[in-house]
Amino acid sequence: MNVPVWLWFATIGGLLAIILADLLLVDHKPHAVTIKEATRWVLFYVALAVLFGLGLWFFAGGQYAGEFFAGYITEYSLSVDNLFVFVIIMSSFKVPAIHQHRVLLVGIVIALVMRGAFIAVGAAAINALSWVFYVFAAFLIYTAVNMVRQGMGGGDEDWQEPRVVGWVRRLFPVTEDYHGSKTTVKLDGRRWVTPMLIVMIAIGLTDLLFALDSIPAIFGLTQEPFLVFTANAFALMGLRQLYFLLGGLLRKLVYLSYGLAVILAFIGVKLVLHALHENELPFLNGGEPIPVPEVSIAVSLLVIVGVLAITTVLSLVAVRRNPALAEGHGAVTVPVAHDAAEAAEMDAHDREVDQRQAAADATHQR
């Protein structure tokens, strides 16, 4: 796939424009997100991804469009599982509801920048060394096994602060309370970092850790850096609103980790087949390619969508029959407002806290 430089710049510029518009439209007045608002934004971002995929179909052909959609669905589904940890991070840092949208926006922008670098390194590696596919495959299968083990024992509450966050805490003094949406504040003539900055860094770095399995997974579906990057970008942009939309539904997806494990294992096997087809290792078939069947992108899409659908249905049926299953699957929930009245009540509470903190800041600054 030949992607001119101007198209890269146009795509990145368009994505930045969308993020900026989101920031201006939603975050110009911090507020608790309602279910209706989150639904509209999720549909908007999904529609953008679909339009982008249709554009690929028209200009580049069905093969590349299929690879994009397979990568996008895989990245989005893996991101849903990551939302469990995002909920725990937000709860651990006690982020006010009116500021959670901004935290996710900045955290995901940080993650997107770092993923871009990760994708560039991965693309260079697979172009130079075909055996990297074996490494990716082994890692995906290993991750799939771990997902099954965590699904059996429940491991979502085991999140630990990234070391970089600990370094920030040691380098800069951190206030105990939030100061509105400020990331730094000057108190008693000294510059302090607020928990807002710490949680943004935590979200961004934690998402990068998740990319260790999602990036190899999408390279198992397409080796085109442009498609890998755009699939990640659209998945991450829609992730923020999905966080608020799913809310309590996250607790009901009790079998999601098993479904994702199946998908990762499937892509791992697909990578092995692709690596054998491109084989250059001297101890395998004398360094010559091995004529093995490869999995088509159509089959990949069918498997991914089918596994996700079956996993979701089985989860909801299981929870309906035994509600206790959801009780142990994530002890915290997303503070999302069900209607405008509830949102206004949450906003009033958080703004009152912000005003009290602002008054205390003014006293310190005197």
Short mmCIF file of C-alpha atoms in Angstrom, two decimals, residues 88-304:
data_model
loop_
_atom_site.label_atom_id
_atom_site.label_comp_id
_atom_site.label_asym_id
_atom_site.label_seq_id
_atom_site.Cartn_x
_atom_site.Cartn_y
_atom_site.Cartn_z
CA ILE A 88 -10.16 1.31 38.81
CA ILE A 89 -7.64 4.10 38.12
CA MET A 90 -10.36 6.77 38.21
CA SER A 91 -11.71 5.32 41.44
CA SER A 92 -8.24 5.03 43.02
CA PHE A 93 -7.48 8.69 42.30
CA LYS A 94 -11.05 9.78 43.21
CA VAL A 95 -11.35 11.87 40.04
CA PRO A 96 -14.44 14.16 40.20
CA ALA A 97 -17.11 13.26 37.63
CA ILE A 98 -16.93 16.65 35.90
CA HIS A 99 -13.22 16.21 35.18
CA GLN A 100 -13.15 12.56 34.09
CA HIS A 101 -13.81 13.44 30.46
CA ARG A 102 -10.74 15.71 30.31
CA VAL A 103 -8.57 13.15 32.11
CA LEU A 104 -9.47 10.49 29.55
CA LEU A 105 -8.97 12.88 26.63
CA VAL A 106 -5.45 13.93 27.65
CA GLY A 107 -4.51 10.42 28.77
CA ILE A 108 -5.61 8.93 25.46
CA VAL A 109 -3.79 11.61 23.44
CA ILE A 110 -0.62 10.70 25.38
CA ALA A 111 -1.30 7.03 24.61
CA LEU A 112 -1.87 7.74 20.91
CA VAL A 113 1.45 9.58 20.58
CA MET A 114 3.33 6.75 22.30
CA ARG A 115 1.49 4.10 20.28
CA GLY A 116 2.52 5.93 17.11
CA ALA A 117 6.17 5.50 18.10
CA PHE A 118 5.52 1.86 19.02
CA ILE A 119 3.88 1.22 15.63
CA ALA A 120 6.82 2.80 13.78
CA VAL A 121 9.28 0.53 15.62
CA GLY A 122 7.11 -2.53 15.02
CA ALA A 123 6.73 -1.78 11.30
CA ALA A 124 10.49 -1.31 10.90
CA ALA A 125 11.15 -4.57 12.75
CA ILE A 126 8.83 -6.75 10.67
CA ASN A 127 10.12 -5.22 7.44
CA ALA A 128 13.72 -5.96 8.36
CA LEU A 129 13.28 -9.28 10.18
CA SER A 130 10.54 -11.71 9.19
CA TRP A 131 11.16 -13.86 12.29
CA VAL A 132 9.67 -11.04 14.42
CA PHE A 133 6.29 -12.54 13.48
CA TYR A 134 7.21 -15.62 15.53
CA VAL A 135 7.96 -13.38 18.52
CA PHE A 136 4.64 -11.54 18.13
CA ALA A 137 2.80 -14.84 17.81
CA ALA A 138 4.40 -16.32 20.93
CA PHE A 139 3.61 -13.17 22.91
CA LEU A 140 -0.04 -13.14 21.80
CA ILE A 141 -0.55 -16.80 22.70
CA TYR A 142 1.17 -16.22 26.06
CA THR A 143 -1.10 -13.21 26.66
CA ALA A 144 -4.16 -15.27 25.73
CA VAL A 145 -3.25 -17.92 28.32
CA ASN A 146 -2.78 -15.23 30.97
CA MET A 147 -6.15 -13.70 30.09
CA VAL A 148 -7.86 -17.03 30.67
CA ARG A 149 -6.09 -17.42 34.03
CA GLN A 150 -7.03 -13.89 35.11
CA GLY A 151 -10.59 -14.47 33.95
CA MET A 152 -10.78 -17.50 36.21
CA GLY A 153 -9.34 -15.73 39.22
CA GLY A 154 -10.30 -12.14 38.45
CA GLY A 155 -7.36 -9.81 38.16
CA ASP A 156 -8.85 -6.42 37.37
CA GLU A 157 -8.26 -4.98 40.82
CA ASP A 158 -4.52 -5.76 40.67
CA TRP A 159 -3.60 -2.51 38.89
CA GLN A 160 -0.42 -0.91 40.16
CA GLU A 161 0.87 2.58 39.52
CA PRO A 162 3.41 2.72 36.65
CA ARG A 163 6.93 3.44 37.84
CA VAL A 164 7.05 6.70 35.88
CA VAL A 165 4.18 7.99 38.01
CA GLY A 166 6.21 7.16 41.11
CA TRP A 167 9.16 9.08 39.67
CA VAL A 168 6.93 12.12 39.07
CA ARG A 169 5.78 11.94 42.67
CA ARG A 170 9.39 11.90 43.87
CA LEU A 171 10.51 14.74 41.59
CA PHE A 172 7.62 17.11 42.22
CA PRO A 173 5.47 17.85 45.27
CA VAL A 174 1.91 16.61 44.71
CA THR A 175 -1.14 18.20 46.32
CA GLU A 176 -3.55 15.98 48.20
CA ASP A 177 -6.65 17.57 46.63
CA TYR A 178 -7.75 18.46 43.12
CA HIS A 179 -7.64 22.11 42.09
CA GLY A 180 -10.34 22.17 39.44
CA SER A 181 -8.93 20.96 36.13
CA LYS A 182 -5.47 22.41 36.82
CA THR A 183 -2.49 20.10 36.43
CA THR A 184 -0.17 22.38 38.43
CA VAL A 185 -0.80 25.07 41.03
CA LYS A 186 1.38 27.60 42.86
CA LEU A 187 1.01 27.48 46.64
CA ASP A 188 3.08 29.45 49.15
CA GLY A 189 5.42 30.53 46.36
CA ARG A 190 6.09 26.94 45.26
CA ARG A 191 4.86 25.08 42.16
CA TRP A 192 2.92 21.89 42.96
CA VAL A 193 1.64 19.09 40.72
CA THR A 194 -2.02 18.16 41.23
CA PRO A 195 -3.51 14.64 41.15
CA MET A 196 -5.05 15.65 37.79
CA LEU A 197 -1.65 15.44 36.08
CA ILE A 198 -0.76 12.20 37.89
CA VAL A 199 -3.93 10.41 36.78
CA MET A 200 -3.53 11.65 33.17
CA ILE A 201 -0.02 10.17 33.08
CA ALA A 202 -1.29 6.97 34.69
CA ILE A 203 -4.03 6.56 32.05
CA GLY A 204 -1.61 7.21 29.18
CA LEU A 205 1.11 4.88 30.44
CA THR A 206 -1.32 2.13 31.39
CA ASP A 207 -2.78 2.22 27.88
CA LEU A 208 0.74 1.88 26.48
CA LEU A 209 1.14 -1.32 28.51
CA PHE A 210 -2.09 -2.58 26.93
CA ALA A 211 -0.59 -1.80 23.52
CA LEU A 212 2.01 -4.52 24.14
CA ASP A 213 -0.62 -7.07 23.13
CA SER A 214 -2.92 -5.00 20.91
CA ILE A 215 -0.20 -3.71 18.55
CA PRO A 216 1.22 -7.21 17.79
CA ALA A 217 -2.38 -8.38 17.37
CA ILE A 218 -3.18 -5.84 14.67
CA PHE A 219 0.12 -6.54 12.91
CA GLY A 220 -1.21 -10.07 12.63
CA LEU A 221 -4.12 -8.68 10.59
CA THR A 222 -2.29 -6.10 8.47
CA GLN A 223 1.33 -5.15 7.99
CA GLU A 224 0.45 -1.69 6.64
CA PRO A 225 1.62 0.98 9.17
CA PHE A 226 -1.01 3.43 7.90
CA LEU A 227 -3.84 0.99 8.62
CA VAL A 228 -2.34 -0.01 11.98
CA PHE A 229 -2.09 3.64 13.07
CA THR A 230 -5.53 4.73 11.87
CA ALA A 231 -7.25 1.67 13.37
CA ASN A 232 -5.60 2.46 16.71
CA ALA A 233 -6.49 6.16 16.45
CA PHE A 234 -10.18 5.58 15.76
CA ALA A 235 -10.41 2.92 18.47
CA LEU A 236 -8.76 5.19 21.07
CA MET A 237 -10.86 8.24 20.18
CA GLY A 238 -14.07 6.27 20.61
CA LEU A 239 -12.81 4.59 23.78
CA ARG A 240 -13.28 7.71 25.92
CA GLN A 241 -17.01 7.96 25.27
CA LEU A 242 -17.43 4.20 25.48
CA TYR A 243 -16.09 4.46 29.04
CA PHE A 244 -19.15 6.48 30.04
CA LEU A 245 -21.64 4.60 27.87
CA LEU A 246 -20.88 1.12 29.11
CA GLY A 247 -20.92 2.10 32.79
CA GLY A 248 -22.42 -0.76 34.74
CA LEU A 249 -22.50 -2.98 31.65
CA LEU A 250 -18.77 -3.58 32.13
CA ARG A 251 -19.55 -5.67 35.19
CA LYS A 252 -21.89 -7.86 33.14
CA LEU A 253 -19.33 -8.82 30.49
CA VAL A 254 -18.05 -11.63 32.68
CA TYR A 255 -16.74 -13.75 29.82
CA LEU A 256 -15.14 -10.95 27.83
CA SER A 257 -11.59 -11.92 28.81
CA TYR A 258 -12.18 -15.45 27.49
CA GLY A 259 -13.44 -14.11 24.17
CA LEU A 260 -10.46 -11.78 23.84
CA ALA A 261 -8.14 -14.66 24.71
CA VAL A 262 -9.63 -16.70 21.85
CA ILE A 263 -9.14 -13.75 19.46
CA LEU A 264 -5.52 -13.21 20.52
CA ALA A 265 -4.75 -16.93 20.25
CA PHE A 266 -6.38 -17.03 16.79
CA ILE A 267 -4.29 -14.07 15.61
CA GLY A 268 -1.20 -15.70 17.16
CA VAL A 269 -1.78 -18.83 15.05
CA LYS A 270 -2.41 -16.62 12.01
CA LEU A 271 0.95 -14.92 12.64
CA VAL A 272 2.73 -18.28 12.84
CA LEU A 273 1.24 -19.31 9.50
CA HIS A 274 2.26 -15.99 7.96
CA ALA A 275 5.78 -16.31 9.39
CA LEU A 276 6.14 -19.83 7.94
CA HIS A 277 4.92 -18.52 4.59
CA GLU A 278 7.62 -15.81 4.71
CA ASN A 279 10.20 -18.03 6.44
CA GLU A 280 13.85 -17.02 6.30
CA LEU A 281 15.14 -19.01 9.30
CA PRO A 282 17.94 -21.32 8.09
CA PHE A 283 16.97 -24.21 10.41
CA LEU A 284 13.43 -24.34 9.00
CA ASN A 285 13.12 -25.80 5.50
CA GLY A 286 16.61 -24.56 4.68
CA GLY A 287 15.54 -20.93 5.02
CA GLU A 288 12.95 -21.29 2.27
CA PRO A 289 9.26 -20.30 2.60
CA ILE A 290 7.01 -23.13 3.77
CA PRO A 291 3.83 -23.55 1.68
CA VAL A 292 1.21 -23.39 4.45
CA PRO A 293 -2.32 -22.04 4.08
CA GLU A 294 -2.87 -18.47 5.25
CA VAL A 295 -6.04 -17.15 6.89
CA SER A 296 -7.84 -14.61 4.72
CA ILE A 297 -8.96 -11.25 6.08
CA ALA A 298 -12.60 -12.26 5.49
CA VAL A 299 -12.20 -15.30 7.74
CA SER A 300 -10.40 -13.15 10.32
CA LEU A 301 -13.27 -10.65 10.39
CA LEU A 302 -15.82 -13.46 10.71
CA VAL A 303 -13.94 -15.05 13.62
CA ILE A 304 -13.40 -11.75 15.47
#
